mmCIF file of C-alpha atoms in Angstrom:
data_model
loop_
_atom_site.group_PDB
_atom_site.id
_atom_site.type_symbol
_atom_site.label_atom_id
_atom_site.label_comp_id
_atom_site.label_asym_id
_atom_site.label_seq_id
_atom_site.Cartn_x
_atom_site.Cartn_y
_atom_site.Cartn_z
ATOM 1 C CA UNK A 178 -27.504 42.230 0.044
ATOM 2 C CA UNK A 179 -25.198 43.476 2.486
ATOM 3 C CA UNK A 180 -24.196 40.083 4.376
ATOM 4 C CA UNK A 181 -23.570 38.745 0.789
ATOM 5 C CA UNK A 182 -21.189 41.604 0.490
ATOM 6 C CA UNK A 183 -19.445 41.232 3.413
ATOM 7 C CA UNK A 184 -18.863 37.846 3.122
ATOM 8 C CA UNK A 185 -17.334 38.423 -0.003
ATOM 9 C CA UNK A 186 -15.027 41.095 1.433
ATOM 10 C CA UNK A 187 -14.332 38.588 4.481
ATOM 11 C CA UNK A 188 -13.572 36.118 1.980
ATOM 12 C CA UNK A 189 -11.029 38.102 -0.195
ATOM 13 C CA UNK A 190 -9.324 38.812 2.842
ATOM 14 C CA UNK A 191 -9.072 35.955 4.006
ATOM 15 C CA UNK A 192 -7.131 34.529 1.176
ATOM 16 C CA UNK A 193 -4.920 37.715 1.068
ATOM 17 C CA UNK A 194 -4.005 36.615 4.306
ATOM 18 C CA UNK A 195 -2.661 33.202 3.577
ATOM 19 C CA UNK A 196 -1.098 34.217 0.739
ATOM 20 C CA UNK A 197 1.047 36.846 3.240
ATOM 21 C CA UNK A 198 1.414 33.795 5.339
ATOM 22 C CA UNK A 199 2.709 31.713 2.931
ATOM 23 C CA UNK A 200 5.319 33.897 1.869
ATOM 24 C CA UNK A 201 6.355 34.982 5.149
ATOM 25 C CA UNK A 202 6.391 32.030 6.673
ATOM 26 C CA UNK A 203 8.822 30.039 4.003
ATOM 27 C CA UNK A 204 10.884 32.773 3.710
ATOM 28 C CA UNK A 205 10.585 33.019 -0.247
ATOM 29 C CA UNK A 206 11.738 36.192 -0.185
ATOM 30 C CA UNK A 207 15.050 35.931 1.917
ATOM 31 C CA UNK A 208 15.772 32.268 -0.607
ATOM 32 C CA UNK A 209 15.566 34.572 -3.468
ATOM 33 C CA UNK A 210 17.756 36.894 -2.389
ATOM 34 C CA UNK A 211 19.990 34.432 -1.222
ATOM 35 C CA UNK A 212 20.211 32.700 -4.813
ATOM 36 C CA UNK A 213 20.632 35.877 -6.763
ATOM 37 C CA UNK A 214 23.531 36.870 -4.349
ATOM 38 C CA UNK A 215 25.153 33.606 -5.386
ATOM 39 C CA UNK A 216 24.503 34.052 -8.513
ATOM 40 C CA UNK A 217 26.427 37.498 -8.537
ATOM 41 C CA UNK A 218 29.777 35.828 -6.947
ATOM 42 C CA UNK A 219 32.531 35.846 -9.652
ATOM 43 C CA UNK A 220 33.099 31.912 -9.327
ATOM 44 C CA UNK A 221 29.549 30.852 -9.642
ATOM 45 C CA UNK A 222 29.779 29.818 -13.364
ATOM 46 C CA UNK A 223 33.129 27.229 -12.446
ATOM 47 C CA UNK A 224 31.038 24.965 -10.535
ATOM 48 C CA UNK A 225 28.687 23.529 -13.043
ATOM 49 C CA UNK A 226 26.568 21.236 -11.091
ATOM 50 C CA UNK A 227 26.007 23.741 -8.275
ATOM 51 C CA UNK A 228 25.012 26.973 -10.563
ATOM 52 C CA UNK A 229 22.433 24.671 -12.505
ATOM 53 C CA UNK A 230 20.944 23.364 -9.304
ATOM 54 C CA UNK A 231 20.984 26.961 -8.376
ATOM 55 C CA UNK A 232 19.322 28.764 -11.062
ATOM 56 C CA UNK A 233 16.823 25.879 -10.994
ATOM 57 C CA UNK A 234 16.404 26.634 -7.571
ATOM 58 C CA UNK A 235 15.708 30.693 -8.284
ATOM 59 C CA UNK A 236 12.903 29.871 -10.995
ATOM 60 C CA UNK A 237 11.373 27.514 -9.132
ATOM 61 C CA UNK A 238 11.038 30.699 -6.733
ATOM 62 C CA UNK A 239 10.578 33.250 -8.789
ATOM 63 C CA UNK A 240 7.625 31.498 -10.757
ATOM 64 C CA UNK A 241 5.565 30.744 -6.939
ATOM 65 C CA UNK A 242 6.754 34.395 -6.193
ATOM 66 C CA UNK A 243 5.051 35.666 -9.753
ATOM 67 C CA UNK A 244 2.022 33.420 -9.511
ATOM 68 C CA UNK A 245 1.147 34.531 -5.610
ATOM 69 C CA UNK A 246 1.726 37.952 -6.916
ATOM 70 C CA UNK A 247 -0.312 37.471 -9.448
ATOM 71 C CA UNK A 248 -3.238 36.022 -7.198
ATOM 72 C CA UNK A 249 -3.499 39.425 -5.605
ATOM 73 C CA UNK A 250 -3.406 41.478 -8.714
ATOM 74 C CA UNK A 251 -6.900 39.026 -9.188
ATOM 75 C CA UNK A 252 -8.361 39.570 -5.429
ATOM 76 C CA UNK A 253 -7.912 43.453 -6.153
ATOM 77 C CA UNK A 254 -10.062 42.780 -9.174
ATOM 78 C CA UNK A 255 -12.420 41.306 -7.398
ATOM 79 C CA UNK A 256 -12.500 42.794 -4.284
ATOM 80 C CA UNK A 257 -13.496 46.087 -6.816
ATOM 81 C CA UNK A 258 -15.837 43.906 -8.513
ATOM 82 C CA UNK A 259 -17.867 43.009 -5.562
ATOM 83 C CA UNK A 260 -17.668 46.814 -4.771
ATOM 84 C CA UNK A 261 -19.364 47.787 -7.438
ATOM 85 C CA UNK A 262 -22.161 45.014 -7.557
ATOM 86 C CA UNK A 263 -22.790 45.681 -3.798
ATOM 87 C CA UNK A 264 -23.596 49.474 -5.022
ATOM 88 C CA UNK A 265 -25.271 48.690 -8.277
ATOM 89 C CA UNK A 266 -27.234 45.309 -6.068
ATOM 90 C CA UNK A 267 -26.374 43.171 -8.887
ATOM 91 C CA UNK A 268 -26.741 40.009 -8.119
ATOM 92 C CA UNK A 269 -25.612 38.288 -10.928
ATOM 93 C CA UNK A 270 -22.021 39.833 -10.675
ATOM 94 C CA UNK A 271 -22.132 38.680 -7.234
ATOM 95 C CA UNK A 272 -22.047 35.139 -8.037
ATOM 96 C CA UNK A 273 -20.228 35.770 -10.775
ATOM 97 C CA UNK A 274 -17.201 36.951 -7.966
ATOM 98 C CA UNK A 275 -18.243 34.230 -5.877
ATOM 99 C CA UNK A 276 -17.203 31.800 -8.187
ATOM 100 C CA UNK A 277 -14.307 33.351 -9.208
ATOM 101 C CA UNK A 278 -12.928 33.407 -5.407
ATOM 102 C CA UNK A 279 -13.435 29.562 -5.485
ATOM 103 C CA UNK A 280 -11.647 29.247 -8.814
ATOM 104 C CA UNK A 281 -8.747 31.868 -6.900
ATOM 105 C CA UNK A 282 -8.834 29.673 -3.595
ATOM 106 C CA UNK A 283 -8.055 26.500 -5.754
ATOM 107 C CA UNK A 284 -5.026 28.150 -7.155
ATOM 108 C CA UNK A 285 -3.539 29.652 -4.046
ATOM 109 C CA UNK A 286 -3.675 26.188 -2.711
ATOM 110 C CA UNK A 287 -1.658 24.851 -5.688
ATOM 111 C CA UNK A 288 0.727 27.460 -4.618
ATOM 112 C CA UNK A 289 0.559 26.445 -0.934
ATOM 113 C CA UNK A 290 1.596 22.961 -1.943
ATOM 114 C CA UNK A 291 4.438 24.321 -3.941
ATOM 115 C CA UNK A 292 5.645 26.322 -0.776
ATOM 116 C CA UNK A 293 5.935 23.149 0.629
ATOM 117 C CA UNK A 294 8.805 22.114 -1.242
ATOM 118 C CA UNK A 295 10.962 24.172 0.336
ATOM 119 C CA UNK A 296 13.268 21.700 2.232
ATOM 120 C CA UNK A 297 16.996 20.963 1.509
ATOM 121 C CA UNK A 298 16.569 17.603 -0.237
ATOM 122 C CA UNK A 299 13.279 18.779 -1.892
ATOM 123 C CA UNK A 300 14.093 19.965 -5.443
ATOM 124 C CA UNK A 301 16.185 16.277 -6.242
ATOM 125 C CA UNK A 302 15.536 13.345 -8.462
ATOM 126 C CA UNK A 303 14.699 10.384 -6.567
ATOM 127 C CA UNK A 304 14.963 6.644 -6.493
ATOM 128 C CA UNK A 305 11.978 4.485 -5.922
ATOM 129 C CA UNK A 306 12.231 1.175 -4.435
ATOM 130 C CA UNK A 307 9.882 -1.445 -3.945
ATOM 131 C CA UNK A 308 9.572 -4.945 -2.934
ATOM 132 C CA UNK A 309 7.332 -7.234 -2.707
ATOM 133 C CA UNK A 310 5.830 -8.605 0.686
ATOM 134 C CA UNK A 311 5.034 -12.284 1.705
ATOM 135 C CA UNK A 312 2.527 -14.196 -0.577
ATOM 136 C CA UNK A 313 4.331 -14.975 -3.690
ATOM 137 C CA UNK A 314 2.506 -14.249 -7.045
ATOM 138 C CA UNK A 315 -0.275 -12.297 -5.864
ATOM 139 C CA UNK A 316 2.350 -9.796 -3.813
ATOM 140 C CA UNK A 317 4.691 -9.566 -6.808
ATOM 141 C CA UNK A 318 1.826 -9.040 -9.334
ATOM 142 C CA UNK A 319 1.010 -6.138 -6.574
ATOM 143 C CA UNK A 320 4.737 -4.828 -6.877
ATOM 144 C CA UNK A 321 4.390 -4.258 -10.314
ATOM 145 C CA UNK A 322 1.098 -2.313 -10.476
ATOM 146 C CA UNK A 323 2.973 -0.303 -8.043
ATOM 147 C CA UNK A 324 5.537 0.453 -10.210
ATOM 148 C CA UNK A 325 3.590 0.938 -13.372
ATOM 149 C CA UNK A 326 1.487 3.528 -11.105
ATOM 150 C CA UNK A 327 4.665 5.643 -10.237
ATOM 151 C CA UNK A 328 5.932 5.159 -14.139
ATOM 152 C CA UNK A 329 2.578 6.508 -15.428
ATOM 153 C CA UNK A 330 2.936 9.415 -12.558
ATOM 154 C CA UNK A 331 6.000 10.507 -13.755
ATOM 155 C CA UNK A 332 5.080 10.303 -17.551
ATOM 156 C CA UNK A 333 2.170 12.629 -16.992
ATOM 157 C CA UNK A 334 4.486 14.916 -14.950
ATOM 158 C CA UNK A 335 6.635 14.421 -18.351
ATOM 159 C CA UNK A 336 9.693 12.908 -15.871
ATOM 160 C CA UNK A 337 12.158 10.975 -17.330
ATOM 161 C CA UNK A 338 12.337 7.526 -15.362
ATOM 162 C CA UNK A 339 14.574 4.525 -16.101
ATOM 163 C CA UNK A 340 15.071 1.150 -14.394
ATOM 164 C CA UNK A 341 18.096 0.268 -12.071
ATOM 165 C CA UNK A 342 17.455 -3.120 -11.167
ATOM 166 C CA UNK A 343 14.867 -6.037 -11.150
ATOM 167 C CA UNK A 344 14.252 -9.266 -9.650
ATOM 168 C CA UNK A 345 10.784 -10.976 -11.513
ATOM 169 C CA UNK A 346 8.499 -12.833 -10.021
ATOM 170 C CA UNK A 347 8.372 -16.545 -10.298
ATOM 171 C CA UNK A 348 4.973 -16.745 -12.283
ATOM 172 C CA UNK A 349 4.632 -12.916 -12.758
ATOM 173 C CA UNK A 350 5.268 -9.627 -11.630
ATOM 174 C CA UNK A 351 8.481 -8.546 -9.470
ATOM 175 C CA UNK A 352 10.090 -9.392 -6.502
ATOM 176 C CA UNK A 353 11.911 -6.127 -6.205
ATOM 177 C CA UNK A 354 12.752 -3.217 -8.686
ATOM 178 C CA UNK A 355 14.384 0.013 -8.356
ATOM 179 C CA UNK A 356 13.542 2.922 -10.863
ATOM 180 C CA UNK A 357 15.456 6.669 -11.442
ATOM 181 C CA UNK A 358 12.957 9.188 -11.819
ATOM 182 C CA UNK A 359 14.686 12.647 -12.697
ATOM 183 C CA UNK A 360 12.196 15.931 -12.845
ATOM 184 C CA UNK A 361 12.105 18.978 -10.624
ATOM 185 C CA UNK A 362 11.012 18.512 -7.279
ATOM 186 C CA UNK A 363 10.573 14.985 -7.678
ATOM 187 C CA UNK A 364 11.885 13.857 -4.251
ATOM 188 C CA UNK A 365 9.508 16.977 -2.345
ATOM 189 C CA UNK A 366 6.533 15.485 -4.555
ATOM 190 C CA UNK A 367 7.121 11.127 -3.447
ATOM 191 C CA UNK A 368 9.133 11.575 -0.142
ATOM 192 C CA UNK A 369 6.085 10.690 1.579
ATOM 193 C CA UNK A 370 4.788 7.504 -0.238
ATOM 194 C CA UNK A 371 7.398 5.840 1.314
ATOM 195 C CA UNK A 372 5.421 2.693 3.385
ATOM 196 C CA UNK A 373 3.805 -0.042 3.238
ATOM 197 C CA UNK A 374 0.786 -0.380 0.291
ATOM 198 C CA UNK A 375 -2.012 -2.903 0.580
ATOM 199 C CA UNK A 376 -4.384 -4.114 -2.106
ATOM 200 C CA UNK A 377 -7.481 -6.301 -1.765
ATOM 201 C CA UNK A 378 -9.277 -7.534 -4.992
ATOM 202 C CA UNK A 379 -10.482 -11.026 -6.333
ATOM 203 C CA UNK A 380 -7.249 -12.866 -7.698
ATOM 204 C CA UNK A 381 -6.566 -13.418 -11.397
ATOM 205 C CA UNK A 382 -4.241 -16.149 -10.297
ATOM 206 C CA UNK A 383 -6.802 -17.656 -7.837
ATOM 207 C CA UNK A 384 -8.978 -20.512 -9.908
ATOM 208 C CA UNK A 385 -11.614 -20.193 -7.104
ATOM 209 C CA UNK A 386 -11.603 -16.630 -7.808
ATOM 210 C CA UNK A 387 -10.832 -15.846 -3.996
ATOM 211 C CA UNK A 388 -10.445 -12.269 -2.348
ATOM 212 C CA UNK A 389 -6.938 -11.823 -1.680
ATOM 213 C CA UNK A 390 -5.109 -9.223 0.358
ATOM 214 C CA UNK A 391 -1.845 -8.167 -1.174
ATOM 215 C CA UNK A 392 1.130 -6.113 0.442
ATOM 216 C CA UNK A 393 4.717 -4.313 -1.172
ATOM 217 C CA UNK A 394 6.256 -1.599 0.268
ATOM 218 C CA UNK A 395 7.681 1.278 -1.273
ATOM 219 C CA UNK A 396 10.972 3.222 -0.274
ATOM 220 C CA UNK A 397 12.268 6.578 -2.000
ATOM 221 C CA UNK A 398 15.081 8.340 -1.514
ATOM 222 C CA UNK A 399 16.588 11.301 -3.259
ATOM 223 C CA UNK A 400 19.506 11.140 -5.852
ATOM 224 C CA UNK A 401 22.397 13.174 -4.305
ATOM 225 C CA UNK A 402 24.501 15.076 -6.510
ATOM 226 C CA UNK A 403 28.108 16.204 -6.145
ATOM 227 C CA UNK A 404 27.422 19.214 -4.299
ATOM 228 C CA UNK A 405 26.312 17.153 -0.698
ATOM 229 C CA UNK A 406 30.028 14.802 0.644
ATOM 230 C CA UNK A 407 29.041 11.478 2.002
ATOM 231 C CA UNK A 408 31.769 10.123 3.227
ATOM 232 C CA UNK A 409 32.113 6.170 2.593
ATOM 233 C CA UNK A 410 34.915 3.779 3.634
ATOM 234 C CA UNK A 411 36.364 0.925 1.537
ATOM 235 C CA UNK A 412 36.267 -0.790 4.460
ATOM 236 C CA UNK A 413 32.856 -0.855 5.080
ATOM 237 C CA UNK A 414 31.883 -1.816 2.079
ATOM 238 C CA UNK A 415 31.127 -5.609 0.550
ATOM 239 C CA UNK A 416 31.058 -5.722 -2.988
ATOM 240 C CA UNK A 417 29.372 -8.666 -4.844
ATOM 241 C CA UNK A 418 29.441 -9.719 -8.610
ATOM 242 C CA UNK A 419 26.258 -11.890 -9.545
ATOM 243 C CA UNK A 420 24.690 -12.289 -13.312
ATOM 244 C CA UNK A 421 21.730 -10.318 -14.142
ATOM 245 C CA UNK A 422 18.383 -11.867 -14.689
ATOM 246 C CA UNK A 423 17.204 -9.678 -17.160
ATOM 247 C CA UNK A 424 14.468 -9.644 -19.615
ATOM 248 C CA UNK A 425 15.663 -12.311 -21.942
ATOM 249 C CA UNK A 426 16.416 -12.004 -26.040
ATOM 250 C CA UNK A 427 19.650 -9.667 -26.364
ATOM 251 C CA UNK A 428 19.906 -8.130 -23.806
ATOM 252 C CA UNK A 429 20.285 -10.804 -20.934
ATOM 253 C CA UNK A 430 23.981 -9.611 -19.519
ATOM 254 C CA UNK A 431 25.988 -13.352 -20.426
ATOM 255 C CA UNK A 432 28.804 -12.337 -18.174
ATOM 256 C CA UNK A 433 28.395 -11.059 -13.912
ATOM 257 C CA UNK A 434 27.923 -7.501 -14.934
ATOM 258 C CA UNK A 435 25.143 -7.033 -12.001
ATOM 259 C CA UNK A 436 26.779 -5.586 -8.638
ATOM 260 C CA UNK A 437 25.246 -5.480 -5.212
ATOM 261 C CA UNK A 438 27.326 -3.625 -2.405
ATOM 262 C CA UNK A 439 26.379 -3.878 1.031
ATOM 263 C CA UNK A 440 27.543 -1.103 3.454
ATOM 264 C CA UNK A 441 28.200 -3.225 6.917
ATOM 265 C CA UNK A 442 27.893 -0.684 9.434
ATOM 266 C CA UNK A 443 24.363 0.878 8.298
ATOM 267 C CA UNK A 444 23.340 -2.686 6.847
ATOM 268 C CA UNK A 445 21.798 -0.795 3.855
ATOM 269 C CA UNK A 446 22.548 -2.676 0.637
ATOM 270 C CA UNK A 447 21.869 -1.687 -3.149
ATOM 271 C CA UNK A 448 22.264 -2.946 -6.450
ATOM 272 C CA UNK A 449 22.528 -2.698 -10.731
ATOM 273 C CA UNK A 450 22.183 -4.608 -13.534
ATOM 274 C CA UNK A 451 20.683 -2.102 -16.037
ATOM 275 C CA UNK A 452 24.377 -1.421 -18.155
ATOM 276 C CA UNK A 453 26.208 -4.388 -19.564
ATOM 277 C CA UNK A 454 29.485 -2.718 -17.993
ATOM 278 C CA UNK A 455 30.405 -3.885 -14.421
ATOM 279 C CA UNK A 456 32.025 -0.196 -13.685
ATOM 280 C CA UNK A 457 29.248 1.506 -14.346
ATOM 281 C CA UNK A 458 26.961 -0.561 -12.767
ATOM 282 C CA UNK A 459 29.389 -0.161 -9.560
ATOM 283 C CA UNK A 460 29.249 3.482 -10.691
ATOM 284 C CA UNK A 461 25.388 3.804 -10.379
ATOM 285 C CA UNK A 462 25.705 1.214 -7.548
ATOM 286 C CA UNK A 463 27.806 3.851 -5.278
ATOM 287 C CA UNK A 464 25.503 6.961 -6.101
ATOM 288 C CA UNK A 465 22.379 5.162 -4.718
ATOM 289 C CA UNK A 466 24.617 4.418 -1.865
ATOM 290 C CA UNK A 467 25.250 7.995 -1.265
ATOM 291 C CA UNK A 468 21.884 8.551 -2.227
ATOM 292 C CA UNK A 469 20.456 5.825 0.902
ATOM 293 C CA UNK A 470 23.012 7.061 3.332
ATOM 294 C CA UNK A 471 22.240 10.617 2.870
ATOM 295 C CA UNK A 472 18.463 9.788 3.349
ATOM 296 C CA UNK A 473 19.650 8.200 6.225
ATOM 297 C CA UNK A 474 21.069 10.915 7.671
ATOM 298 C CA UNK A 475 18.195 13.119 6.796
ATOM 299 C CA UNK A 476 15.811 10.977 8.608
ATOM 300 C CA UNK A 477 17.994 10.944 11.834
ATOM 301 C CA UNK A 478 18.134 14.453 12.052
ATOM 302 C CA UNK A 479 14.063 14.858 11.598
ATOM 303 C CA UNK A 480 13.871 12.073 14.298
ATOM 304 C CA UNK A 481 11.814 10.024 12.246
ATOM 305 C CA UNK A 482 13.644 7.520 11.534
ATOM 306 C CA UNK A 483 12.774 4.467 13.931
ATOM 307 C CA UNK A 484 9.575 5.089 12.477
ATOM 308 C CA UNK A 485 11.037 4.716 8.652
ATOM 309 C CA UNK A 486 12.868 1.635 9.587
ATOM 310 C CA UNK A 487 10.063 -0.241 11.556
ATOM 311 C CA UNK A 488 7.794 0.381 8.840
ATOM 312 C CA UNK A 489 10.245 -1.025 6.162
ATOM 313 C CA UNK A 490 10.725 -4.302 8.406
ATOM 314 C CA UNK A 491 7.450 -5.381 8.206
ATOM 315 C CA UNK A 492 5.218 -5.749 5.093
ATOM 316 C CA UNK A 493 2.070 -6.815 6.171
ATOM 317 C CA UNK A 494 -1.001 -6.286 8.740
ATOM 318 C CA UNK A 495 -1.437 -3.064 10.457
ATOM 319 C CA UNK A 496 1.680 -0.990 9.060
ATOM 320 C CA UNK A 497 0.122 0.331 5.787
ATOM 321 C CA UNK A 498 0.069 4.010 4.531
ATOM 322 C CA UNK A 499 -2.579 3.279 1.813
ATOM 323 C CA UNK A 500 -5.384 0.972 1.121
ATOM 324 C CA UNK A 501 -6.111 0.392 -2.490
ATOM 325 C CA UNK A 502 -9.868 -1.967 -2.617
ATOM 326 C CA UNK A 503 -11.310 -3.142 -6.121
ATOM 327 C CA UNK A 504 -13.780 -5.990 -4.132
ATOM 328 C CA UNK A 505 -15.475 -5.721 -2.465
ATOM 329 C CA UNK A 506 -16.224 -2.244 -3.258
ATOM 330 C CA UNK A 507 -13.471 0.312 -4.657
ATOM 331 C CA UNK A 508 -12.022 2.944 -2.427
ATOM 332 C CA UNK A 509 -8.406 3.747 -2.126
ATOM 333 C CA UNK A 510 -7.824 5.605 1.444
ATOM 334 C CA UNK A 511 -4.820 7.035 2.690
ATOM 335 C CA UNK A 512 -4.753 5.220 6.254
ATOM 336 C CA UNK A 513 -2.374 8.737 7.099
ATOM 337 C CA UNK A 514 -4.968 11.679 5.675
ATOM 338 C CA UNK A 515 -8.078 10.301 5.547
ATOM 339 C CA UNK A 516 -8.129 10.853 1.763
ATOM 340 C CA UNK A 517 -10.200 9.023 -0.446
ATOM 341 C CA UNK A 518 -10.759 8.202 -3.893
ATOM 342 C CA UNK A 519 -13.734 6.254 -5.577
ATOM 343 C CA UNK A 520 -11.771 5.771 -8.428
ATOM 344 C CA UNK A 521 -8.656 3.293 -8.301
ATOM 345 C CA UNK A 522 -7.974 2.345 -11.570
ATOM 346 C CA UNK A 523 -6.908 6.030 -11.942
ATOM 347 C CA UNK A 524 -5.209 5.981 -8.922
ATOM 348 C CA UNK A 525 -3.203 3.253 -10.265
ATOM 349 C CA UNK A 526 -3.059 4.549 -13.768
ATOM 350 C CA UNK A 527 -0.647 7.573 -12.414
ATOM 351 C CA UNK A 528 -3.541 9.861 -11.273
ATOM 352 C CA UNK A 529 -1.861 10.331 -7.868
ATOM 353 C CA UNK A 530 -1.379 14.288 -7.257
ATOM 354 C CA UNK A 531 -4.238 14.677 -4.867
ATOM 355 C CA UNK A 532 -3.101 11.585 -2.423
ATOM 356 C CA UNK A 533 0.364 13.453 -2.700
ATOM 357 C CA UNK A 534 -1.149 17.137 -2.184
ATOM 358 C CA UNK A 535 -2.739 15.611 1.184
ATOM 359 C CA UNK A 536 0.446 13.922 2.419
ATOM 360 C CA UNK A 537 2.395 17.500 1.838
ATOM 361 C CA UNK A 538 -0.135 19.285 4.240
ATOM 362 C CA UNK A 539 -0.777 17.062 6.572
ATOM 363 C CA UNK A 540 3.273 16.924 6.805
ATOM 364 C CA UNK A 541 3.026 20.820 7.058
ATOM 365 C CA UNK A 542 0.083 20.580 9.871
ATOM 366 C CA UNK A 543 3.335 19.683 12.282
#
C-alpha cells in the first residue's frame, strides 16, 4: 500500500515538474508581459495589422498560461486524493487517481505541444505547395490525395483554405497546386511536413493491377503580413503572363489573367490564376514571394537550409519524410519519428495531428 502511494506522489511530481519546465523554459511569462506592455503604448490601436496579430498573440498565451494553471489546481486535487486513500487504504480511490494522472499527463502534453509554437513565424497562415514527382498519372493522382489530406486537416481544424494555383494532370490528378490555409498557428502546426511523401498501393490506373510506388513533395511556407519588410527589386524580378488552365465551364479565365514571377537571384518562382484580374493575381503573386523569400531567410538563419533545398530537388528514392503503404500491408511511418499509424485512410482523410505532434517534439528534442 505504501509503494502504490509513493508512486503516486512520485508521479504527481513529476508532472508538476514539467509543467514548471515548460513555462520556464519558453518564457511564457516574460511574452505575456511583453504583449500587454505593447498593448498599453498609446499608438498601439493605429497600426491595425500589428495590434490584431498582437492580441492574438496574448490569448494564445494567456489560454496555455490558464490551462497549465489549471493542471495544477487538478494535481493538488489529487495529490490530496491519494492522501487520503493512502490513510483510509482504499484501493479503489487509488486507481481511481491513477487514472486520473494518465487522463492529466495526456493534457499537459497537449499543452507541451502548444509551447512549442512559440517561434517568430509560428502563429502565421501558411501556403502549401506540392508537386508531383516523376511517373506521370500515378504521381499526380498521389499529389492530389495529398492535397485533399491537408484540405480535410484544415476543415477539421475549422481553417479556412482556398486554392492559388493548379496545373492538372494529364489523365488525372495534379501536376502542381498551391493552397492558402489561414487559422492560428497554422504555419507552427505544417512547418515540418515540408519533404518528400511516398505512397505504395496497387494502381487503379494499372490494368495488370501492379504495385506502384508513388512520390510528390510538399513545401510550406508561412504567409507574411505587413508587419515583417522584405525587400524586393524590380530588377530582379521576371514577370510572365500565361492563360489559366482552369477547371472548365465559366470559369476558365479566356484572357492571360494567370501570372508567374520568377525572382532571378534566389531562382524561387511562384504563380496565380485563382482571380480573373491580372493585378490581383500579380497582387497575390508578390505576397507568396515575400512569403518564399522570408522562409528563405528563416531557413538560412536556422542553418537548415541546404538540407530544405536538397530535399526539394529530388522527388524520389531515399529522400522521403513519410511512407504512406495500402499493399502490401497498411502502415504509414514517419521515416523522421518513428511514428506509426495502422490506419491510412484516416491519415489521408485529414486525421494528421499525431504525425504533426511527433514532428513538433522531436524538433524540440534539439
Amino acid at each position: 500500500m505504501h509503494n502504490n502511494f509513493q508512486n503516486l506522489k512520485e508521479e504527481i511530481e513529476k508532472i508538476n515538474q514539467k509543467i514548471q519546465e515548460y513555462l520556464e523554459k519558453n518564457n511564457i511569462h516574460s511574452k505575456l508581459q511583453s504583449l500587454n506592455s505593447q498593448m498599453l503604448s498609446a499608438d498601439f490601436w493605429q497600426d491595425k495589422n500589428n495590434s490584431q496579430r498582437v492580441i492574438k498573440e496574448k490569448k494564445f498565451y494567456e489560454d496555455l498560461t490558464n490551462s497549465l494553471n489549471n493542471n495544477v489546481e487538478k494535481l493538488k486535487d489529487l495529490d490530496d486524493l491519494s492522501q487520503l486513500a493512502y490513510e483510509e487504504e482504499n484501493l479503489q480511490v487509488q486507481n481511481e487517481v491513477l487514472q486520473n494522472i494518465k487522463d492529466l499527463r495526456n493534457e499537459v502534453k497537449k499543452n507541451e505541444i502548444k509551447c512549442f509554437l512559440s517561434n517568430e513565424a509560428d502563429p502565421l497562415n501558411c501556403y502549401i505547395e506540392i508537386h508531383a514527382g516523376a511517373g506521370g498519372t500515378e504521381s499526380q493522382d498521389w499529389a492530389d490525395m495529398l492535397r485533399r489530406m491537408y484540405l480535410k486537416w484544415s476543415d477539421k481544424k475549422n481553417f479556412k483554405s482556398s486554392l492559388i494555383s493548379e496545373h492538372k494532370g494529364d489523365e488525372a490528378g495534379i501536376k502542381s497546386a498551391t493552397i492558402k490555409i489561414d487559422g492560428d498557428y497554422v504555419f507552427g502546426w505544417l512547418k515540418k511536413e515540408s519533404g518528400i511523401h511516398r505512397l505504395v498501393r496497387i494502381s487503379p490506373f494499372d490494368s495488370g493491377a501492379r504495385r506502384h510506388t508513388s512520390f510528390a513533395s510538399v513545401w510550406i511556407y508561412p504567409v507574411v503580413d505587413e508587419n515583417i519588410n522584405i525587400e524586393i527589386l524590380e530588377k530582379d524580378l521576371r514577370i510572365d503572363t500565361y492563360r489559366s488552365s482552369g477547371a472548365g465551364g465559366q470559369h476558365v479565365n479566356t484572357t492571360d489573367s494567370a501570372v508567374r514571377i520568377t525572382h532571378i537571384p534566389s531562382k524561387i518562382v511562384v504563380q496565380c490564376q485563382n482571380e480573373r484580374s491580372q493585378h490581383k493575381n500579380k497582387e497575390t503573386c508578390m505576397n507568396m514571394l515575400k512569403a518564399r523569400l522570408y522562409d528563405y531567410e528563416i531557413k538560412k538563419r536556422e542553418e537548415e537550409n541546404q538540407n530544405v533545398e536538397s530535399s526539394k530537388s529530388e522527388i524520389g528514392w531515399g529522400h522521403q519524410i513519410r511512407s504512406y503503404v495500402l499493399q502490401p500491408y497498411r502502415l504509414v511511418k514517419d521515416n523522421r519519428t518513428s511514428f506509426e499509424s495502422t490506419s491510412p485512410d484516416k491519415v489521408l482523410d485529414g486525421d494528421l495531428d499525431e504525425f504533426l505532434e511527433q514532428s513538433l517534439y522531436k524538433l524540440n528534442e534539439k
